Short mmCIF file of C-alpha atoms in Angstrom, two decimals:
data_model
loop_
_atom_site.label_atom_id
_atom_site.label_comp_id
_atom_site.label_asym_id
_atom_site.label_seq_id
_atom_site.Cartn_x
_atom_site.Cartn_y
_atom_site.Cartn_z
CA UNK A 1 167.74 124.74 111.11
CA UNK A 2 165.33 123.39 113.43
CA UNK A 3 166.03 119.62 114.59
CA UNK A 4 169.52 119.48 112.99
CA UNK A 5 171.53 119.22 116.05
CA UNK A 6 169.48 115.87 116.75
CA UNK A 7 169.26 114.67 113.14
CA UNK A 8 171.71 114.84 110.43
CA UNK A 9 170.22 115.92 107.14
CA UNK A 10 166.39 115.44 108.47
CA UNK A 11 164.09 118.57 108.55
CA UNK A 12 161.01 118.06 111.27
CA UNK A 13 159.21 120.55 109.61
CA UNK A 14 159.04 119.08 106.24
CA UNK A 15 158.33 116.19 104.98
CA UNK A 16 161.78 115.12 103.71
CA UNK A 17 163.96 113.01 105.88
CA UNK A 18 167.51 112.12 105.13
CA UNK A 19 169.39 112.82 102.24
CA UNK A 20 166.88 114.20 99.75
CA UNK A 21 167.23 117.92 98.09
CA UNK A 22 166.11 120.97 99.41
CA UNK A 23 164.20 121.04 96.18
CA UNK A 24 161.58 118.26 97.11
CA UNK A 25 160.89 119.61 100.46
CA UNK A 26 156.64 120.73 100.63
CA UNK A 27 156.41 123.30 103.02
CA UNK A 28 153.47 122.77 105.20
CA UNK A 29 149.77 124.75 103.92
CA UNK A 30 151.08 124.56 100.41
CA UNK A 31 148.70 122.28 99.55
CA UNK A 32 145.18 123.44 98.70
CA UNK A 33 142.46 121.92 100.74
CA UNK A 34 139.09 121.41 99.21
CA UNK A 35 136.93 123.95 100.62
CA UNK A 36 133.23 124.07 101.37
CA UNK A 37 131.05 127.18 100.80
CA UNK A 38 130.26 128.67 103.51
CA UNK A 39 126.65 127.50 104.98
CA UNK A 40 126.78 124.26 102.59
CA UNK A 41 127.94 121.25 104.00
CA UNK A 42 127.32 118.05 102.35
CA UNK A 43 124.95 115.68 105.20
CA UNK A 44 127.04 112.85 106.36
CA UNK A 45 127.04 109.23 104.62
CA UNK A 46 125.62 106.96 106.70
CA UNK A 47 128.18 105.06 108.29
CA UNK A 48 128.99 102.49 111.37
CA UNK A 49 131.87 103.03 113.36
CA UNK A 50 133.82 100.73 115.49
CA UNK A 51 133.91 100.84 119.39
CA UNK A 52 135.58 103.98 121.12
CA UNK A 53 138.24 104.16 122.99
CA UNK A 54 136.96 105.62 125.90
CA UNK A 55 137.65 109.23 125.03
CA UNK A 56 135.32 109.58 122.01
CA UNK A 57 137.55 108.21 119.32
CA UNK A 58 139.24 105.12 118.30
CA UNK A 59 142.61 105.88 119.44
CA UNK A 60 141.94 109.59 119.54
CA UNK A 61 141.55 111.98 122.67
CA UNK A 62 139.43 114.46 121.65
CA UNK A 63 137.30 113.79 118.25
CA UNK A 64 135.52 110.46 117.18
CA UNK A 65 137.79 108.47 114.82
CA UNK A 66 138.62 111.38 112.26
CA UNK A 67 134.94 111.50 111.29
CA UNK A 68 134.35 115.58 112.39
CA UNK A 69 131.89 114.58 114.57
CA UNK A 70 131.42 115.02 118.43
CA UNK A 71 132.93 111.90 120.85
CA UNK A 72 130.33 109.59 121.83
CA UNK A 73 132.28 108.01 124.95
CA UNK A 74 131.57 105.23 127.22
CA UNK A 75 133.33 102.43 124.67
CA UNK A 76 130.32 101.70 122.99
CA UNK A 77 129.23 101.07 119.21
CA UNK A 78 127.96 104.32 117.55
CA UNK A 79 125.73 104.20 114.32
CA UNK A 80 126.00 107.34 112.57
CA UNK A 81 123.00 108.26 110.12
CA UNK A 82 121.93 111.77 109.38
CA UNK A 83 123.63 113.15 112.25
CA UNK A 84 122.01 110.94 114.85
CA UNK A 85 124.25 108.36 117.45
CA UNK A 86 122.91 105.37 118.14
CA UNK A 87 124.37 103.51 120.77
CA UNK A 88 124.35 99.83 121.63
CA UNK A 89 122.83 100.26 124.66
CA UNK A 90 119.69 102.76 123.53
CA UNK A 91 119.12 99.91 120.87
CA UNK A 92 118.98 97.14 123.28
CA UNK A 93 116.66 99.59 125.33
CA UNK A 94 114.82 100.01 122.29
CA UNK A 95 114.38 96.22 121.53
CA UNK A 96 113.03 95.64 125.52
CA UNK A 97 110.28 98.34 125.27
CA UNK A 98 109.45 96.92 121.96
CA UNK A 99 109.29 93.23 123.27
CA UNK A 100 107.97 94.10 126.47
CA UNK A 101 105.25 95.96 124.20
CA UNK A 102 104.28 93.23 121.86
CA UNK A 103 104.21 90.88 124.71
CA UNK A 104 101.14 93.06 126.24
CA UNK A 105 99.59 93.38 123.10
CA UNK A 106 99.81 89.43 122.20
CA UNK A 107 98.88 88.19 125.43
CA UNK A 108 95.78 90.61 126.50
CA UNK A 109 94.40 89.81 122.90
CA UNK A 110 94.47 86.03 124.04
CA UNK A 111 93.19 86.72 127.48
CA UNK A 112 90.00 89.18 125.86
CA UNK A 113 89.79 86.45 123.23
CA UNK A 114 89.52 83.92 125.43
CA UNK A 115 87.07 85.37 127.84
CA UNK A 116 84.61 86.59 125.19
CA UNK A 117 84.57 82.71 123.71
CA UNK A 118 83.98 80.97 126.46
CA UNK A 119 80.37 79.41 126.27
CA UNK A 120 77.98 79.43 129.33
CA UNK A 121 76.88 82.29 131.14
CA UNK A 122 79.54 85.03 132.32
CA UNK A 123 81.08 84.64 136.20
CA UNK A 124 80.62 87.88 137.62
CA UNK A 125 84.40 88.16 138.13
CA UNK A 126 85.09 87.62 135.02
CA UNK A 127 84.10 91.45 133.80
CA UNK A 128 86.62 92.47 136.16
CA UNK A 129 89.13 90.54 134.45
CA UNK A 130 88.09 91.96 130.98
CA UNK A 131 88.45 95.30 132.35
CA UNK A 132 91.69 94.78 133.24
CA UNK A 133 92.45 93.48 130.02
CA UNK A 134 91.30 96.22 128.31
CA UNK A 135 93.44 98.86 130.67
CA UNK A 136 96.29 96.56 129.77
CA UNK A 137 96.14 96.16 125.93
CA UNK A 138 95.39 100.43 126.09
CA UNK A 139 98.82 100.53 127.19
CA UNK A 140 100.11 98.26 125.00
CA UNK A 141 98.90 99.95 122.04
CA UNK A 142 99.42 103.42 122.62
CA UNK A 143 101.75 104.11 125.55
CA UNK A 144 104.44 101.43 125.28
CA UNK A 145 105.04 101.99 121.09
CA UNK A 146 105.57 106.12 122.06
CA UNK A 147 108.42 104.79 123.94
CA UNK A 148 110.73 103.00 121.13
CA UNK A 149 111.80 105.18 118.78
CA UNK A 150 112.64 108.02 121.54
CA UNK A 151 114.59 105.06 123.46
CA UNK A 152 116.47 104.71 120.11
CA UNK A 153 117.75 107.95 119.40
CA UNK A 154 117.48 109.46 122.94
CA UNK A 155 115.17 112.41 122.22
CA UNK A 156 111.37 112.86 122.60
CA UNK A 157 110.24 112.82 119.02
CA UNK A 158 106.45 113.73 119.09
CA UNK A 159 105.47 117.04 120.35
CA UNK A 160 104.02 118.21 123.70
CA UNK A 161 100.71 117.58 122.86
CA UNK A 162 101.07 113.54 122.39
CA UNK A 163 103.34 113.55 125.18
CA UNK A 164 100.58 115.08 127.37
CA UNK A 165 97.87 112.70 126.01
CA UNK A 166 100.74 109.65 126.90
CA UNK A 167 101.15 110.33 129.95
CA UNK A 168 97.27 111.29 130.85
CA UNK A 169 96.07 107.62 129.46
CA UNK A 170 99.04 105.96 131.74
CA UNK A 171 97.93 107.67 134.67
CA UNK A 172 94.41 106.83 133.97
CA UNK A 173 95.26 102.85 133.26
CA UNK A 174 96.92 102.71 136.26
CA UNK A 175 94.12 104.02 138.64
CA UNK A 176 91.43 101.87 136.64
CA UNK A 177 93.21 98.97 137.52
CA UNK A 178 93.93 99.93 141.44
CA UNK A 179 90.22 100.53 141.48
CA UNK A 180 89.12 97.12 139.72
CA UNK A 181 91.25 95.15 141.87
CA UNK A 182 89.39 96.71 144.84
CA UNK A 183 86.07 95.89 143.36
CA UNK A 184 87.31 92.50 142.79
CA UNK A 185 88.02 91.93 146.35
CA UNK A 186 85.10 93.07 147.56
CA UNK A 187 83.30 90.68 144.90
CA UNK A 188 85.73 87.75 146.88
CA UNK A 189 84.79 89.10 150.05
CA UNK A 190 81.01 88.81 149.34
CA UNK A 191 81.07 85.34 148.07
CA UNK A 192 82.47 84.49 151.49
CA UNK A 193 80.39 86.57 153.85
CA UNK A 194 77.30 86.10 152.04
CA UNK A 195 77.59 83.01 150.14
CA UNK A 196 74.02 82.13 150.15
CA UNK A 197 72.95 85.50 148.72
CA UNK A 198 75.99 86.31 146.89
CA UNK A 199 74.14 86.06 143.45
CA UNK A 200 71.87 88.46 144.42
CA UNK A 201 73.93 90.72 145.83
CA UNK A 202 76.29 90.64 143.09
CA UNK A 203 74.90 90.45 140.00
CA UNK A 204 76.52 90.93 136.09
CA UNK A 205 74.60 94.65 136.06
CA UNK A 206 75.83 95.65 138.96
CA UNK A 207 78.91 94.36 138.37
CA UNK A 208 78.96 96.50 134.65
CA UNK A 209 78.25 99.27 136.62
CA UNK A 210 80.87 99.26 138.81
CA UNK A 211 83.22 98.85 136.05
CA UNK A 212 81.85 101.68 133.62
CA UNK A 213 82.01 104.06 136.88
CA UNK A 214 85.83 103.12 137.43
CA UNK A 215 86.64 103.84 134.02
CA UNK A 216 84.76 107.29 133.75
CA UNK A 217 85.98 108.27 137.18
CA UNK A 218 89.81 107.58 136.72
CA UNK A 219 89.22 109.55 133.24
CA UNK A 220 88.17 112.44 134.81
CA UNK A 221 89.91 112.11 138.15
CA UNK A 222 93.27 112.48 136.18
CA UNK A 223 92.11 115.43 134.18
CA UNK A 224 92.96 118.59 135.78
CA UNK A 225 97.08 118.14 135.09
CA UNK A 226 96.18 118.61 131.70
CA UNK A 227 94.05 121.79 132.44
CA UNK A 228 97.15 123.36 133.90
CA UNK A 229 98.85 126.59 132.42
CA UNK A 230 102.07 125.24 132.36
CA UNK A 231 103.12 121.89 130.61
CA UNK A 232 100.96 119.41 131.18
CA UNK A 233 103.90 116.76 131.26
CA UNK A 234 107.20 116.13 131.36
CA UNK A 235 109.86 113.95 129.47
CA UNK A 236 111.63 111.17 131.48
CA UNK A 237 114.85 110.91 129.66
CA UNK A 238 115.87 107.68 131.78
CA UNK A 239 112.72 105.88 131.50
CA UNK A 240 111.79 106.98 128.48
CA UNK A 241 108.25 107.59 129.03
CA UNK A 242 105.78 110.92 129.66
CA UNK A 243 104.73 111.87 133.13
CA UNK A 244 101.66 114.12 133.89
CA UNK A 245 103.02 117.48 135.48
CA UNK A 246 101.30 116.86 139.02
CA UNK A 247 103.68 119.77 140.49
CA UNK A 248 101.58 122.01 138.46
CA UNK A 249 98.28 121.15 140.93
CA UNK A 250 100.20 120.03 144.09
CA UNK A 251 97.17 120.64 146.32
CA UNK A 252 95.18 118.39 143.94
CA UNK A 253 97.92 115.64 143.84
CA UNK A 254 98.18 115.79 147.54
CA UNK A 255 94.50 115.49 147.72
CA UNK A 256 93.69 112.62 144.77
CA UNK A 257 96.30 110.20 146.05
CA UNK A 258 95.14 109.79 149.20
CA UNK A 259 92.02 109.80 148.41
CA UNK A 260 92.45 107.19 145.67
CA UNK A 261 95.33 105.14 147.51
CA UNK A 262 93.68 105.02 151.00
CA UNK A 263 90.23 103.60 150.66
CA UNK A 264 91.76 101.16 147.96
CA UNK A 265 94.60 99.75 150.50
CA UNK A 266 92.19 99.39 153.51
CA UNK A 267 89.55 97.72 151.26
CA UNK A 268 92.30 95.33 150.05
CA UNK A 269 93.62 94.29 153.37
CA UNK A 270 90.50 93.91 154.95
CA UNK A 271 88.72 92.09 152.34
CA UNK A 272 91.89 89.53 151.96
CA UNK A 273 92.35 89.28 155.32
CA UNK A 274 88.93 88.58 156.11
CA UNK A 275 88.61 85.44 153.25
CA UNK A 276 92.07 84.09 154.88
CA UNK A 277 90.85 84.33 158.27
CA UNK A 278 87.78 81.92 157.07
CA UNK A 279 89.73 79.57 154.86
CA UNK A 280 91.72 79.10 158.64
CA UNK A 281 88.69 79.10 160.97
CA UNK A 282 86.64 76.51 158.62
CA UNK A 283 89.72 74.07 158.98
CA UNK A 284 90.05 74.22 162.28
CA UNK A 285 86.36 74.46 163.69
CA UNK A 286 82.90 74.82 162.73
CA UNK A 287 80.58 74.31 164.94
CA UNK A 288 77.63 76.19 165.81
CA UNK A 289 77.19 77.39 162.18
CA UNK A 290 74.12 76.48 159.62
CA UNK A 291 74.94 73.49 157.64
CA UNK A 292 73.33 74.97 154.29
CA UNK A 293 75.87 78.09 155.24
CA UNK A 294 78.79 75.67 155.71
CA UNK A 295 78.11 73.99 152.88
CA UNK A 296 77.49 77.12 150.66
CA UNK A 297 80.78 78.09 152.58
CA UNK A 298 82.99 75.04 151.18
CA UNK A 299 81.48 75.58 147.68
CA UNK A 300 82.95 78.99 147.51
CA UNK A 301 85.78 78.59 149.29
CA UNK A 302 87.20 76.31 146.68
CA UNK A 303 86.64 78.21 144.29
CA UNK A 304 90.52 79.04 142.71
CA UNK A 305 89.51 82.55 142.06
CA UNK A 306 89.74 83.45 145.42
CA UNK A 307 93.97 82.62 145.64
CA UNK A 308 93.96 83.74 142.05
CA UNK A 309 92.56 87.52 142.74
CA UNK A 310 95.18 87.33 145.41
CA UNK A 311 98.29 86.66 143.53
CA UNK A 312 97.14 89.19 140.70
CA UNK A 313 97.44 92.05 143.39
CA UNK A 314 100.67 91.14 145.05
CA UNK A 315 101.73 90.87 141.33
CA UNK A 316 100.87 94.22 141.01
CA UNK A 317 102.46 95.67 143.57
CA UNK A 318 105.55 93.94 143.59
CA UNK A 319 105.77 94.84 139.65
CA UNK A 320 104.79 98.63 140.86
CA UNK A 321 106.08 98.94 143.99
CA UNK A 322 109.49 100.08 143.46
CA UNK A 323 108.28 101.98 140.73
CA UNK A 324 106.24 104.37 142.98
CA UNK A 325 108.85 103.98 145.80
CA UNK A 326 111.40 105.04 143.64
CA UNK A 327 109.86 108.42 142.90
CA UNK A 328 107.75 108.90 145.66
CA UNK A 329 111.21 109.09 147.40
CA UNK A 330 112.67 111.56 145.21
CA UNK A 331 109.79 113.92 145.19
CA UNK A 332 109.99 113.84 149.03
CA UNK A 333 113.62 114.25 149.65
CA UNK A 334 114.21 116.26 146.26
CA UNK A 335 117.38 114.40 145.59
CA UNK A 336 117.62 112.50 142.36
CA UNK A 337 118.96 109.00 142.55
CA UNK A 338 121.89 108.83 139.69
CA UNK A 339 122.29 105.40 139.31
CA UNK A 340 122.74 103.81 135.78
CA UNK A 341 119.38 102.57 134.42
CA UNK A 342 117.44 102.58 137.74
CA UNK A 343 114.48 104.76 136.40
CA UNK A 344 114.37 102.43 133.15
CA UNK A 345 114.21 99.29 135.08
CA UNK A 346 111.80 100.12 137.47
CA UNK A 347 109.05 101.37 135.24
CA UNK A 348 109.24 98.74 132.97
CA UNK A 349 109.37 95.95 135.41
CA UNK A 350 106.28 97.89 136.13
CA UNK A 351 105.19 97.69 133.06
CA UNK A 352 105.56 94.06 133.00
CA UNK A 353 102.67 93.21 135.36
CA UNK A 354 100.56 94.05 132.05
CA UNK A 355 102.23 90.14 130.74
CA UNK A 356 101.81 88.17 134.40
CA UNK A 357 98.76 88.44 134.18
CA UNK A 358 98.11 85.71 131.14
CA UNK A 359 100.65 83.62 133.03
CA UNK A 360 98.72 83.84 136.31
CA UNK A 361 95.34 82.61 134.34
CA UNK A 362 96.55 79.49 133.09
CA UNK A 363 98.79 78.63 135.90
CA UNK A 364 96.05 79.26 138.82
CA UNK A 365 92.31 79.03 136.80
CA UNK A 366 91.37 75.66 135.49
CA UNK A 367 88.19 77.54 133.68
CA UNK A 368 90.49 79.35 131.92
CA UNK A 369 93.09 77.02 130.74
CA UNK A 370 89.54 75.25 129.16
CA UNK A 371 88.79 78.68 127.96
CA UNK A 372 92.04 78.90 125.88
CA UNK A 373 92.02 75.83 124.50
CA UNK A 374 88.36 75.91 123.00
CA UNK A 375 89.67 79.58 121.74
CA UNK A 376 92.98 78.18 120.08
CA UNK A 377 90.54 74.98 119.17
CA UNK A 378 88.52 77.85 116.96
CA UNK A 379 91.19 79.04 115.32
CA UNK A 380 92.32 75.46 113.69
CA UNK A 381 89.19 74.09 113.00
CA UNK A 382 85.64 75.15 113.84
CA UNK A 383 84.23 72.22 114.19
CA UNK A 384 86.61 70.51 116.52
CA UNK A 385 85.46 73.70 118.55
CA UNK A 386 81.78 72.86 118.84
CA UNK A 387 82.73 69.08 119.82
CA UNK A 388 84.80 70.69 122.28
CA UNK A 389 82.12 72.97 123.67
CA UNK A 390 79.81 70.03 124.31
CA UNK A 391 82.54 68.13 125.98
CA UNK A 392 84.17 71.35 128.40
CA UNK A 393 82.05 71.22 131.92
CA UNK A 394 81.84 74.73 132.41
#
């Protein structure tokens, strides 16, 4: 019947072709299927599929490979297991937050390590430096590690609640460590404008204090989000991290930042500016000035933490900076920017200023680079250490 006029003896329908009987032909849905009860299915088999075509299925159009389960496009290779795609590209976004992670957890160890060994009394700096430390290695242990395993299968994974408390301690790193870089300045900035009273203007209490206040007021500045009625924070499926839900207190957003953001800036550029200026003037002329001042002057001025306090706040900013441009812009305009891994790449080049910092030390402080190598020193042999100690000029 049908197909004959086109093919001698063959039947389309069937699955005979050519000369065979009638008798052997199967008509098709004469074969019992194995059925499943209804509301029982057996959970897939772990198994790893090859790339797709393009379409969701190697050489298929519409399903994934014969497997029964939905096409995962985009020609990439899909690990099934319990359900759950995996693709290439959330595992290698999974392996950066994970290195980028135990890079900040390695190298702030090393950098608290190293300050807390070094013999000789404490520069006054130097608590700065532990407190940023600290803000970093916070983040390395509890924000970055929330971010892996969601990166991996593309979901957020543990509740509102820890999502809220992610995103609160984030926030609050981040302000601790725009406000200790603004104290640090201002430490610079003294030991240039007063560098014959500078150690009694700054001392190591004062200095604590000034550090214990940041912390406590960034911890309670960043509060109220999570006082809100609504959800405290959101899920950023691109960058795979927790943001507080600011838009739930936009008069007290519009209100912290400035207030946070402005005296911090004009502190920075003055301060900076100012110890610049100097370095300049001294070179060129310096006359009608106290020679104990001048000379208290030169001391200070070659001191390396000055161009060392420096390059850790341009590091900051250019790690942050298109970060917070990034959404600053689209909470302005309202307009999401859709291009491919933008939001991951910014935050976490962000995130990366947590790992300069190390490399900054030993590549711009000599007292340091001592520092580290009485500290790795300890760990081989303790004695070596103490021979060291009496050698180091601190």
């Amino acid at each position: 019947m049908v197909g004959a006029a086109g093919l001698d003896g063959s039947l389309l329908a069937g699955v005979v072709i050519g000369e065979d009987s009638v008798e052997d032909e199967v008509e098709l849905g004469s074969i019992p299927l194995l059925e499943t009860p209804p509301g029982e299915q057996p959970p897939p088999s772990p198994r790893l599929l090859g790339y797709g075509g393009g379409y969701g299925g190697y050489g298929s159009g519409s399903s994934g490979y014969g497997t029964g389960y939905p096409p995962y496009g985009g020609g990439e290779l899909v690990m099934m297991a319990g359900g759950t795609h995996i693709g290439v590209e959330s595992l290698i976004q999974a392996a950066v937050i994970l290195v980028i992670g135990v890079a900040i957890i390695i190298s702030n160890i090393i950098i608290l390590a190293t300050f807390i060994t070094m013999p000789g009394p404490k520069d006054v700096i130097m608590y700065y430096l532990m407190s940023l430390g600290v803000s970093d290695l916070v983040a390395g242990v509890v924000v970055v590690p929330l971010s892996v395993y969601p990166a991996l299968v593309q979901r957020w994974v543990y509740g509102d609640a820890v999502c809220g408390l992610a995103g609160y301690l984030e926030t609050t790193v981040w302000f601790a460590q725009l406000c200790t870089f603004m104290w640090i300045s201002v430490d610079r900035y003294l030991a240039i404008r007063k560098p014959l009273r500078y150690e009694t203007v700054q001392t190591k209490t004062r200095c604590q204090c000034w550090v214990v206040f940041t912390w406590i007021t960034s911890m309670m500045l960043c509060c109220p989000p999570l006082l809100g009625f609504n959800s405290s924070s959101h899920w950023d499926a691109e960058a795979y991290v927790c943001w507080l839900d600011w838009g739930s207190m936009i008069a007290y957003a519009f209100t912290l930042i400035p207030m946070v953001l402005g005296p911090t800036l004009i502190t920075l550029f003055y301060t900076y500016g100012y110890i610049f200026n100097t370095m300049r003037r001294l070179k060129t002329c310096v006359v009608g000035q106290d020679k104990e001042f001048i000379t208290a002057l030169t001391s200070n001025l070659a001191n390396p933490d000055h161009a060392m306090s420096f390059v850790l706040v341009l590091a900051f900013w250019l790690s942050w900076g298109p970060c917070v441009g990034v959404r600053t812009y689209e909470y302005l305009t309202g307009h999401h920017i859709d291009v491919r891994f933008l939001h991951f790449a910014v935050f976490w080049l962000g995130a990366l200023n947590s790992c300069w910092k190390s490399i900054i030390y030993i590549a711009m402080s000599p007292k340091f680079r001592r520092g580290l190598k009485l500290f790795c020193l300890s760990l081989c042999c303790q004695r070596k250490a103490r021979n060291a100690e009496l050698i180091l000029d601190y």
